mmCIF file of C-alpha atoms in Angstrom:
data_model
loop_
_atom_site.group_PDB
_atom_site.id
_atom_site.type_symbol
_atom_site.label_atom_id
_atom_site.label_comp_id
_atom_site.label_asym_id
_atom_site.label_seq_id
_atom_site.Cartn_x
_atom_site.Cartn_y
_atom_site.Cartn_z
ATOM 1 C CA MET A 1210 -10.344 11.719 -47.268
ATOM 2 C CA LYS A 1211 -8.639 11.581 -50.666
ATOM 3 C CA LYS A 1212 -11.714 10.082 -52.306
ATOM 4 C CA SER A 1213 -14.025 12.744 -50.920
ATOM 5 C CA LEU A 1214 -11.607 15.480 -52.005
ATOM 6 C CA LEU A 1215 -11.433 13.995 -55.504
ATOM 7 C CA LEU A 1216 -15.219 13.737 -55.662
ATOM 8 C CA LEU A 1217 -15.567 17.355 -54.558
ATOM 9 C CA LEU A 1218 -13.057 18.454 -57.199
ATOM 10 C CA ILE A 1219 -14.950 16.560 -59.908
ATOM 11 C CA LEU A 1220 -18.280 18.030 -58.803
ATOM 12 C CA ILE A 1221 -16.848 21.544 -58.892
ATOM 13 C CA SER A 1222 -15.123 21.174 -62.264
ATOM 14 C CA LEU A 1223 -17.963 19.383 -64.072
ATOM 15 C CA PRO A 1224 -20.110 22.494 -64.621
ATOM 16 C CA LEU A 1225 -17.037 24.385 -65.779
ATOM 17 C CA ALA A 1226 -16.315 21.768 -68.452
ATOM 18 C CA ALA A 1227 -19.844 22.073 -69.839
ATOM 19 C CA ALA A 1228 -19.942 25.862 -69.632
ATOM 20 C CA GLU A 1229 -20.724 28.059 -72.589
ATOM 21 C CA CYS A 1230 -19.021 31.375 -73.062
ATOM 22 C CA MET A 1231 -21.206 34.342 -73.927
ATOM 23 C CA LEU A 1232 -19.891 37.436 -75.660
ATOM 24 C CA ASP A 1233 -22.343 40.221 -76.506
ATOM 25 C CA GLY A 1234 -25.243 37.812 -76.030
ATOM 26 C CA GLU A 1235 -23.866 35.186 -78.445
ATOM 27 C CA VAL A 1236 -22.345 31.816 -77.623
ATOM 28 C CA VAL A 1237 -18.683 31.805 -78.682
ATOM 29 C CA PRO A 1238 -15.817 29.367 -78.182
ATOM 30 C CA CYS A 1239 -14.256 29.944 -74.778
ATOM 31 C CA SER A 1240 -10.821 30.259 -76.381
ATOM 32 C CA GLU A 1241 -11.822 33.726 -77.623
ATOM 33 C CA LEU A 1242 -12.104 34.981 -74.048
ATOM 34 C CA THR A 1243 -8.638 33.931 -72.888
ATOM 35 C CA GLY A 1244 -7.173 37.346 -73.721
ATOM 36 C CA PHE A 1245 -9.226 38.909 -70.956
ATOM 37 C CA PHE A 1246 -7.942 36.406 -68.419
ATOM 38 C CA TRP A 1247 -4.333 36.905 -69.555
ATOM 39 C CA GLY A 1248 -4.774 40.641 -69.155
ATOM 40 C CA MET A 1249 -6.242 40.243 -65.685
ATOM 41 C CA GLY A 1250 -3.443 37.855 -64.724
ATOM 42 C CA ILE A 1251 -0.792 40.333 -65.841
ATOM 43 C CA PHE A 1252 -2.581 43.143 -63.998
ATOM 44 C CA ILE A 1253 -2.767 41.111 -60.787
ATOM 45 C CA PHE A 1254 0.909 40.117 -61.099
ATOM 46 C CA LEU A 1255 2.004 43.736 -61.556
ATOM 47 C CA PHE A 1256 -0.233 44.842 -58.681
ATOM 48 C CA ILE A 1257 1.350 42.256 -56.376
ATOM 49 C CA LEU A 1258 4.848 43.374 -57.442
ATOM 50 C CA LEU A 1259 3.932 46.985 -56.726
ATOM 51 C CA MET A 1260 2.556 46.045 -53.307
ATOM 52 C CA LEU A 1261 5.720 44.101 -52.452
ATOM 53 C CA ALA A 1262 7.910 47.030 -53.540
ATOM 54 C CA GLY A 1263 5.843 49.352 -51.351
ATOM 55 C CA LEU A 1264 6.155 46.969 -48.412
ATOM 56 C CA VAL A 1265 9.947 46.740 -48.791
ATOM 57 C CA PHE A 1266 10.235 50.540 -49.085
ATOM 58 C CA TRP A 1267 8.012 50.975 -46.007
ATOM 59 C CA ILE A 1268 10.123 48.562 -43.941
ATOM 60 C CA ILE A 1269 13.373 50.274 -45.019
ATOM 61 C CA MET A 1270 12.026 53.704 -44.045
ATOM 62 C CA LEU A 1271 10.686 52.378 -40.723
ATOM 63 C CA VAL A 1272 14.058 50.825 -39.843
ATOM 64 C CA ASP A 1273 15.863 54.019 -40.871
ATOM 65 C CA CYS A 1274 13.541 56.072 -38.698
ATOM 66 C CA ALA A 1275 14.056 53.776 -35.706
ATOM 67 C CA LYS A 1276 17.867 53.886 -36.024
ATOM 68 C CA ARG A 1277 18.198 57.613 -36.763
ATOM 69 C CA ASN A 1278 19.338 60.046 -34.077
ATOM 70 C CA PHE A 1279 16.994 63.022 -34.106
ATOM 71 C CA LYS A 1280 17.720 66.337 -32.396
ATOM 72 C CA LYS A 1281 14.606 65.949 -30.259
ATOM 73 C CA SER A 1282 13.511 62.615 -28.836
ATOM 74 C CA GLU A 1283 9.881 63.463 -29.603
ATOM 75 C CA ASP A 1284 10.694 63.718 -33.313
ATOM 76 C CA LYS A 1285 11.583 60.027 -33.482
ATOM 77 C CA LEU A 1286 8.268 59.029 -31.913
ATOM 78 C CA ILE A 1287 6.317 61.366 -34.181
ATOM 79 C CA TRP A 1288 8.023 60.081 -37.334
ATOM 80 C CA ILE A 1289 7.593 56.445 -36.333
ATOM 81 C CA LEU A 1290 3.886 57.085 -35.741
ATOM 82 C CA ILE A 1291 3.597 58.847 -39.113
ATOM 83 C CA VAL A 1292 5.322 55.992 -40.956
ATOM 84 C CA VAL A 1293 3.345 53.289 -39.135
ATOM 85 C CA LEU A 1294 -0.082 54.918 -39.360
ATOM 86 C CA LEU A 1295 0.173 56.302 -42.897
ATOM 87 C CA GLN A 1296 2.127 53.285 -44.181
ATOM 88 C CA VAL A 1297 3.562 53.809 -47.684
ATOM 89 C CA ILE A 1298 2.405 57.435 -47.877
ATOM 90 C CA GLY A 1299 4.077 58.121 -44.534
ATOM 91 C CA ALA A 1300 7.240 56.390 -45.753
ATOM 92 C CA VAL A 1301 7.315 58.575 -48.878
ATOM 93 C CA VAL A 1302 6.821 61.721 -46.785
ATOM 94 C CA TYR A 1303 9.569 60.580 -44.391
ATOM 95 C CA TYR A 1304 11.906 59.896 -47.323
ATOM 96 C CA PHE A 1305 11.511 63.368 -48.824
ATOM 97 C CA VAL A 1306 11.415 65.327 -45.550
ATOM 98 C CA VAL A 1307 14.066 63.546 -43.455
ATOM 99 C CA LYS A 1308 16.133 60.973 -45.340
ATOM 100 C CA ARG A 1309 16.703 62.935 -48.528
ATOM 101 C CA LYS A 1310 17.623 66.057 -46.555
ATOM 102 C CA ASP A 1311 20.279 64.003 -44.735
ATOM 103 C CA LYS A 1312 22.005 63.116 -48.046
ATOM 104 C CA ARG A 1313 22.603 66.788 -48.895
#
């Protein structure tokens, strides 16, 4: 199993080692293109952080909605459906319409 995995890894990486980098139709050293990959890596990292922050905010608003005592029992169901179906957008709407009003 280990030998076949190593062989597969070598077969996959061999063309990459012999690859030429093209920039505007000219062959250039591949080290000149690393800036693009660093930029993409930073973008992906920031995107993942933003998604995690949105997920945490969504969970906090969903828990708050489930624990909150509304005047009407139907309001709780409606708000839970809004937060669940609209996800982060629903959580933002819930925050400004219900939770922020409660702080005042």
